[in-house]
Short mmCIF file of C-alpha atoms and ligand atoms in Angstrom, two decimals:
data_model
loop_
_atom_site.label_atom_id
_atom_site.label_comp_id
_atom_site.label_asym_id
_atom_site.label_seq_id
_atom_site.Cartn_x
_atom_site.Cartn_y
_atom_site.Cartn_z
CA UNK A 1 -70.81 -65.89 21.74
CA UNK A 2 -68.31 -66.88 24.45
CA UNK A 3 -68.41 -70.50 23.13
CA UNK A 4 -67.07 -69.45 19.77
CA UNK A 5 -63.53 -70.75 19.31
CA UNK A 6 -60.94 -69.05 17.28
CA UNK A 7 -60.61 -71.18 14.12
CA UNK A 8 -64.38 -71.84 13.86
CA UNK A 9 -64.51 -68.78 11.74
CA UNK A 10 -62.37 -69.16 8.62
CA UNK A 11 -61.85 -66.39 6.14
CA UNK A 12 -60.79 -67.75 2.77
CA UNK A 13 -58.14 -66.03 0.73
CA UNK A 14 -58.97 -65.31 -2.92
CA UNK A 15 -57.06 -68.44 -4.05
CA UNK A 16 -58.65 -70.70 -1.45
CA UNK A 17 -62.06 -69.28 -2.33
CA UNK A 18 -61.52 -70.04 -6.05
CA UNK A 19 -60.37 -73.56 -5.18
CA UNK A 20 -63.39 -74.15 -2.93
CA UNK A 21 -65.79 -72.74 -5.58
CA UNK A 22 -64.30 -74.90 -8.37
CA UNK A 23 -64.52 -78.01 -6.18
CA UNK A 24 -68.16 -77.26 -5.38
CA UNK A 25 -68.98 -76.63 -9.03
CA UNK A 26 -67.41 -79.86 -10.25
CA UNK A 27 -69.13 -81.77 -7.41
CA UNK A 28 -72.48 -80.30 -8.51
CA UNK A 29 -71.78 -81.18 -12.16
CA UNK A 30 -70.86 -84.75 -11.23
CA UNK A 31 -74.02 -85.06 -9.10
CA UNK A 32 -76.22 -83.80 -11.97
CA UNK A 33 -74.50 -86.18 -14.38
CA UNK A 34 -75.12 -89.11 -12.02
CA UNK A 35 -78.82 -88.17 -11.65
CA UNK A 36 -79.09 -88.13 -15.48
CA UNK A 37 -77.61 -91.65 -15.56
CA UNK A 38 -79.90 -92.94 -12.81
CA UNK A 39 -82.91 -91.42 -14.60
CA UNK A 40 -82.20 -93.55 -17.67
CA UNK A 41 -82.17 -96.86 -15.78
CA UNK A 42 -85.55 -98.57 -16.40
CA UNK A 43 -85.55 -99.95 -12.85
CA UNK A 44 -85.76 -96.36 -11.58
CA UNK A 45 -88.23 -95.08 -14.19
CA UNK A 46 -91.19 -93.23 -12.76
CA UNK A 47 -89.47 -92.22 -9.52
CA UNK A 48 -89.71 -88.68 -8.21
CA UNK A 49 -86.79 -86.28 -8.60
CA UNK A 50 -86.22 -86.57 -4.85
CA UNK A 51 -85.99 -90.37 -5.05
CA UNK A 52 -83.65 -90.15 -8.06
CA UNK A 53 -81.38 -87.76 -6.20
CA UNK A 54 -81.27 -90.12 -3.19
CA UNK A 55 -80.33 -93.05 -5.42
CA UNK A 56 -77.75 -90.99 -7.31
CA UNK A 57 -76.09 -90.22 -3.97
CA UNK A 58 -75.49 -93.88 -3.20
CA UNK A 59 -74.74 -95.53 -6.55
CA UNK A 60 -71.17 -95.76 -7.88
CA UNK A 61 -70.21 -95.68 -11.52
CA UNK A 62 -67.80 -98.30 -12.80
CA UNK A 63 -66.25 -99.25 -16.15
CA UNK A 64 -64.82 -102.64 -17.11
CA UNK A 65 -63.13 -103.82 -20.29
CA UNK A 66 -64.58 -106.58 -22.50
CA UNK A 67 -63.95 -110.03 -21.04
CA UNK A 68 -63.90 -108.90 -17.41
CA UNK A 69 -65.55 -111.11 -14.88
CA UNK A 70 -68.12 -108.95 -13.11
CA UNK A 71 -69.44 -111.52 -10.63
CA UNK A 72 -68.35 -115.10 -10.03
CA UNK A 73 -70.67 -118.03 -9.34
CA UNK A 74 -70.29 -119.37 -5.83
CA UNK A 75 -68.74 -116.22 -4.38
CA UNK A 76 -70.53 -114.05 -1.85
CA UNK A 77 -72.30 -111.06 -3.37
CA UNK A 78 -72.45 -107.56 -1.99
CA UNK A 79 -73.66 -105.43 -4.90
CA UNK A 80 -76.23 -105.18 -7.64
CA UNK A 81 -75.25 -103.80 -11.07
CA UNK A 82 -77.20 -101.87 -13.67
CA UNK A 83 -75.84 -101.77 -17.21
CA UNK A 84 -75.56 -98.25 -18.60
CA UNK A 85 -73.53 -99.09 -21.70
CA UNK A 86 -72.29 -102.31 -23.24
CA UNK A 87 -73.42 -105.90 -22.88
CA UNK A 88 -72.86 -108.71 -20.41
CA UNK A 89 -73.21 -112.48 -20.53
CA UNK A 90 -74.69 -114.58 -17.72
CA UNK A 91 -73.28 -118.11 -17.41
CA UNK A 92 -75.80 -119.77 -15.14
CA UNK A 93 -75.67 -123.35 -16.40
CA UNK A 94 -72.83 -125.09 -18.24
CA UNK A 95 -73.13 -124.42 -21.94
CA UNK A 96 -75.99 -121.94 -21.55
CA UNK A 97 -75.69 -118.18 -21.68
CA UNK A 98 -78.07 -115.27 -21.38
CA UNK A 99 -77.26 -111.82 -22.73
CA UNK A 100 -77.86 -108.66 -20.76
CA UNK A 101 -78.24 -105.30 -22.47
CA UNK A 102 -78.14 -101.66 -21.35
CA UNK A 103 -81.02 -101.00 -18.94
CA UNK A 104 -80.90 -104.51 -17.49
CA UNK A 105 -79.55 -105.37 -14.06
CA UNK A 106 -77.85 -108.34 -12.40
CA UNK A 107 -76.54 -109.40 -9.01
CA UNK A 108 -79.86 -108.83 -7.21
CA UNK A 109 -80.32 -112.50 -6.19
CA UNK A 110 -77.48 -112.72 -3.69
CA UNK A 111 -78.56 -109.46 -2.14
CA UNK A 112 -82.09 -110.77 -1.65
CA UNK A 113 -81.37 -114.21 -0.17
CA UNK A 114 -77.79 -113.82 1.03
CA UNK A 115 -76.74 -116.97 -0.85
CA UNK A 116 -73.62 -117.04 -3.06
CA UNK A 117 -73.75 -115.77 -6.63
CA UNK A 118 -75.94 -118.06 -8.73
CA UNK A 119 -74.03 -117.42 -11.96
CA UNK A 120 -70.92 -115.88 -13.42
CA UNK A 121 -71.48 -112.62 -15.29
CA UNK A 122 -68.88 -111.34 -17.74
CA UNK A 123 -68.57 -108.19 -19.84
CA UNK A 124 -69.15 -109.17 -23.52
CA UNK A 125 -68.11 -105.67 -24.59
CA UNK A 126 -66.64 -102.79 -22.57
CA UNK A 127 -69.30 -101.97 -20.00
CA UNK A 128 -70.30 -98.98 -17.94
CA UNK A 129 -72.25 -99.90 -14.84
CA UNK A 130 -74.00 -98.33 -11.91
CA UNK A 131 -73.29 -100.26 -8.71
CA UNK A 132 -75.57 -100.36 -5.68
CA UNK A 133 -74.25 -101.85 -2.41
CA UNK A 134 -76.32 -104.27 -0.33
CA UNK A 135 -77.32 -101.86 2.43
CA UNK A 136 -78.36 -99.18 -0.05
CA UNK A 137 -80.19 -101.80 -2.14
CA UNK A 138 -82.45 -102.55 0.84
CA UNK A 139 -82.87 -98.85 1.66
CA UNK A 140 -83.95 -98.19 -1.93
CA UNK A 141 -86.36 -101.17 -1.91
CA UNK A 142 -87.75 -100.22 1.50
CA UNK A 143 -88.51 -96.75 0.22
CA UNK A 144 -89.97 -97.55 -3.17
CA UNK A 145 -92.64 -100.13 -3.96
CA UNK A 146 -92.34 -99.71 -7.73
CA UNK A 147 -88.72 -100.94 -7.55
CA UNK A 148 -89.74 -103.96 -5.48
CA UNK A 149 -92.30 -104.81 -8.14
CA UNK A 150 -89.81 -104.46 -10.97
CA UNK A 151 -87.23 -106.63 -9.21
CA UNK A 152 -89.93 -109.29 -8.55
CA UNK A 153 -91.03 -109.12 -12.19
CA UNK A 154 -87.46 -109.67 -13.42
CA UNK A 155 -86.96 -112.57 -11.00
CA UNK A 156 -90.13 -114.26 -12.36
CA UNK A 157 -88.98 -113.75 -15.95
CA UNK A 158 -85.55 -115.22 -15.15
CA UNK A 159 -87.08 -118.24 -13.45
CA UNK A 160 -89.39 -118.88 -16.42
CA UNK A 161 -86.52 -118.52 -18.88
CA UNK A 162 -84.28 -120.81 -16.82
CA UNK A 163 -87.02 -123.48 -16.64
CA UNK A 164 -87.68 -123.19 -20.34
CA UNK A 165 -84.02 -123.59 -21.24
CA UNK A 166 -83.63 -126.53 -18.79
CA UNK A 167 -86.48 -128.30 -20.65
CA UNK A 168 -84.90 -127.91 -24.09
P1 CMP B 201 -76.64 -113.20 -8.32
O1 CMP B 201 -76.96 -114.61 -8.03
O2 CMP B 201 -76.48 -112.27 -7.20
O3 CMP B 201 -75.33 -113.13 -9.25
C1 CMP B 201 -75.44 -113.67 -10.55
C2 CMP B 201 -76.55 -112.96 -11.27
O4 CMP B 201 -76.82 -113.41 -12.57
C3 CMP B 201 -77.88 -113.21 -10.54
O5 CMP B 201 -77.80 -112.59 -9.28
C4 CMP B 201 -78.84 -112.66 -11.53
O6 CMP B 201 -78.85 -111.28 -11.52
C5 CMP B 201 -78.20 -113.15 -12.83
N1 CMP B 201 -78.80 -114.42 -13.28
C6 CMP B 201 -78.73 -115.63 -12.70
N2 CMP B 201 -79.39 -116.53 -13.42
C7 CMP B 201 -79.89 -115.91 -14.48
C8 CMP B 201 -80.66 -116.27 -15.62
N3 CMP B 201 -81.04 -117.55 -15.79
N4 CMP B 201 -81.00 -115.32 -16.50
C9 CMP B 201 -80.60 -114.06 -16.35
N5 CMP B 201 -79.86 -113.63 -15.32
C10 CMP B 201 -79.50 -114.53 -14.39
#
């Protein structure tokens, strides 16, 4: 008891209490909203509630207007993006484009191999995205095999598509 400092113990006034309670409530609402968004991303389908909560704690939500450049070919990459709403266009090879729809993700390649962005990705319409930073990307992959499989699956599909379009 002797170690207790004056100031450790704070008694909130009615106003400060209301402020604190409102802040906590809106934080809880935002957290629930983010979990609901994460739950809808196919990459995270089938995860436990606990895993979804962990991911919701580290992803950021971002909105960009149509025409925005989301990632630029040749630049270093530090994030992966999941499309919640809207559509994006991947410009991987001159004259060739690939469309990305809600539920799809991009930007994973640079996070995996550390090389610069392989393509430019632009917002075709206004887009709402979830963004996962590099360190959290690896934490999520380290903790969840199903996500590793889905990322590998998408990489294989993209390679097949790219080879097919290079042949035509
Ligand atoms: P990254 O290289 O980090 O940044 C550009 C992203 O565009 C890349 O990750 C992939 O997510 C995506 N991408 C690159 N090439 C293709 C492709 N041929 N088809 C679909 N998406 C691609």
